[in-house]
Coordinates of C-alpha atoms in Angstrom, one line a residue:
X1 CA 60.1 119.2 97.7
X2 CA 60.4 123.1 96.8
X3 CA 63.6 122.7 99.3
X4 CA 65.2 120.0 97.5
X5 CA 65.5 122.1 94.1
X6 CA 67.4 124.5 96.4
X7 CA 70.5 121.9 96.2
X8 CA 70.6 121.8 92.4
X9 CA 73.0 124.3 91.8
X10 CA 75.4 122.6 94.2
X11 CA 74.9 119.3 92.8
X12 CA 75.4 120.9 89.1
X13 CA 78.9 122.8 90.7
X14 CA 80.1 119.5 92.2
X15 CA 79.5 117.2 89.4
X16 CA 80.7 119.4 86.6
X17 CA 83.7 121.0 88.3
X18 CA 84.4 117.7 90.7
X19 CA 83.0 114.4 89.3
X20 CA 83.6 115.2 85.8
X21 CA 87.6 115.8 86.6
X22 CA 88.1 113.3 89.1
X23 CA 86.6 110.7 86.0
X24 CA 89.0 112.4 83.8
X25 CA 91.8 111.9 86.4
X26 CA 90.7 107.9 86.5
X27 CA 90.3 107.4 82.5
X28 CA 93.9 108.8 82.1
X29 CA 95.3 107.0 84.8
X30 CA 94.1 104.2 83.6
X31 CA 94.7 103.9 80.4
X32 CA 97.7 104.1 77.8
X33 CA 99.0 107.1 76.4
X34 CA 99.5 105.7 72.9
X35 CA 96.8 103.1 72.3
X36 CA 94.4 104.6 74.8
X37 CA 93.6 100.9 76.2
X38 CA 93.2 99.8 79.7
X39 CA 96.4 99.3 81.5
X40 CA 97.8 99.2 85.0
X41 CA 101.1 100.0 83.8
X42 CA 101.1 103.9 85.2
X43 CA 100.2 102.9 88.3
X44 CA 103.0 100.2 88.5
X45 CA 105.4 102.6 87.5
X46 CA 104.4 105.0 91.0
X47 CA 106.9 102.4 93.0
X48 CA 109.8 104.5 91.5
X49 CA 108.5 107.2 93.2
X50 CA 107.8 106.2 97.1
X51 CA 110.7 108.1 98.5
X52 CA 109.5 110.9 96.6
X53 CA 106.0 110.8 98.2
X54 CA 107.2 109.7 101.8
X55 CA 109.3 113.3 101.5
X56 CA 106.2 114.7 100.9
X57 CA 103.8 113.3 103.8
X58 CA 106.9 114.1 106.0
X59 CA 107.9 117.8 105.5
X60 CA 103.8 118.1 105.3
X61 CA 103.6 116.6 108.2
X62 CA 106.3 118.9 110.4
X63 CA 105.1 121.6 108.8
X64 CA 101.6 121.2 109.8
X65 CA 102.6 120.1 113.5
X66 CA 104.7 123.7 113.5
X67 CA 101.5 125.2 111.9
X68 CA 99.6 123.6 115.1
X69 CA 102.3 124.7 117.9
X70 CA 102.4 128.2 116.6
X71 CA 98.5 129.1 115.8
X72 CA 96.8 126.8 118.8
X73 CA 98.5 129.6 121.5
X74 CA 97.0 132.4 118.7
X75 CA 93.8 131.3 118.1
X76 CA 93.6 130.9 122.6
X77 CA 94.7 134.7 122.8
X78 CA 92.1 135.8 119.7
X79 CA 89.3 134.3 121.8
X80 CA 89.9 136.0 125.2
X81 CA 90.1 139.2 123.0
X82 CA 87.7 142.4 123.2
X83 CA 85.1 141.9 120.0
X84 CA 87.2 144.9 118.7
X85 CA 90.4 143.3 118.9
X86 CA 89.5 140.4 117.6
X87 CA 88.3 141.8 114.7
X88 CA 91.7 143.7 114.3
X89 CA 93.4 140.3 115.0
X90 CA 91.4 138.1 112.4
X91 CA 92.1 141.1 110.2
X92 CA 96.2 140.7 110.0
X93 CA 96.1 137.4 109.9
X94 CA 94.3 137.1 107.0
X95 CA 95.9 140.3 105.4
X96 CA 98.4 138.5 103.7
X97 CA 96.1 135.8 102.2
X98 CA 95.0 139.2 100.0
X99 CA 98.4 138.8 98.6
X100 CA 99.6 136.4 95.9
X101 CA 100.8 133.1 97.2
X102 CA 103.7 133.4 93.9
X103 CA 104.5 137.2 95.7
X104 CA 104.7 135.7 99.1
X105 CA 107.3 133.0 98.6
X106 CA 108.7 135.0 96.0
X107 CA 109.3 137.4 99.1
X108 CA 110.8 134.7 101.2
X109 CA 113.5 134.0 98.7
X110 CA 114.4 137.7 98.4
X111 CA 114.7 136.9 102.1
X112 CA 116.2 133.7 102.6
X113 CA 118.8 133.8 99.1
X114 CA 122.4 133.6 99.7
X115 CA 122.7 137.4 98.6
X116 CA 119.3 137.9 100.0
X117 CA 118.6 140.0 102.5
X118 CA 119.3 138.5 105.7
X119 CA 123.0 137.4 104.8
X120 CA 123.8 140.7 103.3
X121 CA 123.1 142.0 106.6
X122 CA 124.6 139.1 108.3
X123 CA 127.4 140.1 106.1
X124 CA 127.4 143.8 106.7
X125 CA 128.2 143.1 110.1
X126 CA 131.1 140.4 109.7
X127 CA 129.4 137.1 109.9
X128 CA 129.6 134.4 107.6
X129 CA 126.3 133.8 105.3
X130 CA 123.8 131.0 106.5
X131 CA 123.1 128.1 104.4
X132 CA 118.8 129.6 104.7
X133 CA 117.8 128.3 101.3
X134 CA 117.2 125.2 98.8
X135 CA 117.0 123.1 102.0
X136 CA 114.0 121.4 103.8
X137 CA 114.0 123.6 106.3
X138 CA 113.3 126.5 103.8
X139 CA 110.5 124.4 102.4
X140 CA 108.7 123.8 105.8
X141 CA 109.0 127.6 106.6
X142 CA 107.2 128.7 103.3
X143 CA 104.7 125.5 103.9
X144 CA 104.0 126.7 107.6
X145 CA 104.0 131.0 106.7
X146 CA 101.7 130.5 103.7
X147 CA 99.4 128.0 105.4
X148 CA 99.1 129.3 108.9
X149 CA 96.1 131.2 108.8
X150 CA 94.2 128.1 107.7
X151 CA 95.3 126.7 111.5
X152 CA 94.1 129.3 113.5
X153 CA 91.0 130.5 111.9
X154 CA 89.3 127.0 112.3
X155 CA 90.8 126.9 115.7
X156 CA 89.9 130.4 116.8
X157 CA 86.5 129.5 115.7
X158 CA 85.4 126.3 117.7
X159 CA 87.6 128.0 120.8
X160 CA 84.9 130.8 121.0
X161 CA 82.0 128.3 121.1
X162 CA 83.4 126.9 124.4
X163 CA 80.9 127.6 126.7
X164 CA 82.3 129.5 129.8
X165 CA 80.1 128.1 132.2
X166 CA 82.1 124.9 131.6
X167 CA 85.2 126.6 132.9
X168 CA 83.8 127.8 135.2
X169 CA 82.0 124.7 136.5
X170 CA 85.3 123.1 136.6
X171 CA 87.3 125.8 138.4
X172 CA 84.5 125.9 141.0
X173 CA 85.2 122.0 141.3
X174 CA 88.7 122.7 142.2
X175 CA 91.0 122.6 138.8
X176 CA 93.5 125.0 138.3
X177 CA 94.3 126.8 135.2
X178 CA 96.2 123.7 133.7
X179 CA 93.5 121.1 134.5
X180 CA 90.7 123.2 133.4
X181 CA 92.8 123.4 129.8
X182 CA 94.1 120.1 129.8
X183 CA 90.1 118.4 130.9
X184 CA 87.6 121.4 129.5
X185 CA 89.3 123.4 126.6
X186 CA 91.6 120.9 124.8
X187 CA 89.0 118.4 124.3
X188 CA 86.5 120.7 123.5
X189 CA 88.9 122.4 120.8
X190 CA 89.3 118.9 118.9
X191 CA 87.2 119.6 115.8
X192 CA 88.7 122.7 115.4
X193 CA 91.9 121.0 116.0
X194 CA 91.4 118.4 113.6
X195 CA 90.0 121.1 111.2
X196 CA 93.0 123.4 111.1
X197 CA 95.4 119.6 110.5
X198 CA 93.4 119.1 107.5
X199 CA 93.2 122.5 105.9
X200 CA 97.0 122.6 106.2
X201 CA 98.1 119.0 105.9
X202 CA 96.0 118.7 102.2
X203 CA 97.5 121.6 100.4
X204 CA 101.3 121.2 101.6
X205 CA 101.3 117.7 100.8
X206 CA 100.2 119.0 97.1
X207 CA 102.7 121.9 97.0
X208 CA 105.1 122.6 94.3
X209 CA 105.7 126.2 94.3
X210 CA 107.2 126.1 97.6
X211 CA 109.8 123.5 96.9
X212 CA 111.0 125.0 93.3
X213 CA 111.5 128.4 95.0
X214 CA 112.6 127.6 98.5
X215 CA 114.3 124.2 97.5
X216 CA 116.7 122.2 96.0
X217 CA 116.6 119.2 93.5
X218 CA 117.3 117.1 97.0
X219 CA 114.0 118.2 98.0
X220 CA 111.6 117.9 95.7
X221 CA 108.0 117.0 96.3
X222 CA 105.3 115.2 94.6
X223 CA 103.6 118.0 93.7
X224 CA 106.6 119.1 91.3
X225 CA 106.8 115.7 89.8
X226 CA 103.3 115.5 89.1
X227 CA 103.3 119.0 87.3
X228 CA 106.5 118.1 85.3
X229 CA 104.7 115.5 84.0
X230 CA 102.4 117.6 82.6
X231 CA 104.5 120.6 81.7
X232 CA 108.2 118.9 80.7
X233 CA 108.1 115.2 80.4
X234 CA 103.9 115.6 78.9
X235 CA 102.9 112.4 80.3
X236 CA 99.3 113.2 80.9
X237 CA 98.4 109.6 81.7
X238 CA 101.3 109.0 84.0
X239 CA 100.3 112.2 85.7
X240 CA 96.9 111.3 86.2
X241 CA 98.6 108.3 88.2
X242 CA 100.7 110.0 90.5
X243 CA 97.7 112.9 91.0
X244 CA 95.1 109.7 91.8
X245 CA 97.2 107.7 94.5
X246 CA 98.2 111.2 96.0
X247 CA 94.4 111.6 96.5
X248 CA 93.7 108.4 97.8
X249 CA 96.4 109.0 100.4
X250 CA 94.8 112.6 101.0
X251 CA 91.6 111.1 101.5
X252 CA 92.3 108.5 103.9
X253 CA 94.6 111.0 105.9
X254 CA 91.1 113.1 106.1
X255 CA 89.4 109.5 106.4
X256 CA 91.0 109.0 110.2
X257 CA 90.9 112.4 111.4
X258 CA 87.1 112.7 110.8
X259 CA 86.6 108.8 112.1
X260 CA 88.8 110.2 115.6
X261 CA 86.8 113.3 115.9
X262 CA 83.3 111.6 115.9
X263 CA 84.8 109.4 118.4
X264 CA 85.9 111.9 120.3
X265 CA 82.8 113.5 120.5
X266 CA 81.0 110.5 121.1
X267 CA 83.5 110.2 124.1
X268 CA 82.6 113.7 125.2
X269 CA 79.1 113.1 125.2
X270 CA 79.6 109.7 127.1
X271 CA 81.1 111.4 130.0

């Protein structure tokens, strides 16, 4: 009984600072701005905005793919490190999450502007300046800098549980290096695969930041609608809409990646 009392803070954090807001979100999503009635209208009106939020699930999507392709090969490297190196390792890569996240796209566009860096050197040396900004490229390559860590840590983590008796097992039984990855390690790195997907995939499909600075009005994201509607338009309620669908999607996005890692560990354990 004592242990249960342990819990209460928790339950006090998530109910004030999580069920409270997500009620708030509801009430104003469901209701009109001027009478403060029940009305479906604000969610009706989230049809306009489909292309908007297809955008966003797409560049969110590449970009966390990218986030996977890079960090999957870093993560495998981290855990065949010394301790010490490791250490060193997990240390830079999470160095610049000590930074701002305004300061480190803020530093991309000093990077990527068309009098930025890069083209003046491009410049300097007789080439014609790149088109490296307001573009969806530019987005997905703030989404995958500033979320990258958040791949490879989860990653890095389940790939130094692997036992190495099971590697060894199947070496013994005659794989070579890419069997004994393809049958032993990638399998076994699922969770953390699934992990590092969802840690990235949830906060670039929220973005905003990203797309003003690195973007163009041709690229705008969901996130930046949602937040002009409570900064310059001041629609709270319609807001509230947009912000309560874009969870739902969120949460059965993390809904089907959780349902196909129980059942691949359920397979894992069946073999």
């Amino acid at each position: 009984m004592k242990r249960k009392w342990l819990s209460g803070p928790y339950v006090l954090w998530m109910v004030v600072f999580t069920l409270i807001p997500l009620g708030v979100v509801l009430y104003f999503a469901l209701t009109d701005a001027a009478t403060g009635t029940f009305t479906l209208s604000n969610l009706a009106k989230i049809a306009d905005y489909w292309p908007i939020f297809l955008r966003s699930i797409w560049l969110s999507i590449f970009a966390t793919l990218i986030c996977l392709v890079i960090g999957y090969p870093v993560a495998y490297f981290i855990a065949h490190c010394k301790p010490t190196t490791q250490r060193l390792l997990q240390m830079m890569i999470m160095l610049p999450m000590c930074i701002s996240f305004l300061l480190r796209t803020l530093a991309w566009v000093a990077l990527l502007d068309d009098t930025g860096i890069i083209n003046n050197f491009l410049t300097s040396i007789g080439l014609s300046p790149l088109p490296l900004i307001r573009n969806n490229g530019a987005v997905i390559l703030g989404m995958v800098y500033n979320y990258l860590p958040y791949m490879i840590l989860p990653l890095f983590t389940v790939l130094m549980k692997i036992d190495p008796r099971l590697v060894e097992a199947a070496e013994d039984l005659g794989c070579n290096s890419r069997q004994v990855f393809a049958r032993v390690i990638l399998p076994l790195s699922v969770p953390g695969i699934v992990s590092g997907i969802t840690m990235v995939f949830v906060p670039a499909v929220s973005t905003f930041y990203i797309s003003q600075k690195l973007g163009s009005p041709g690229t705008i994201l969901i996130g930046d609608v949602i937040e002009s509607q409570f900064k310059a338009a001041y629609n709270p309620n319609f807001g509230a809409a947009l912000s309560l669908v874009l969870m739902v999607l969120i949460f059965v996005c993390v809904g089907v990646m959780n349902r196909f890692t129980n059942d691949d560990e359920e397979s894992m354990v069946t073999l």
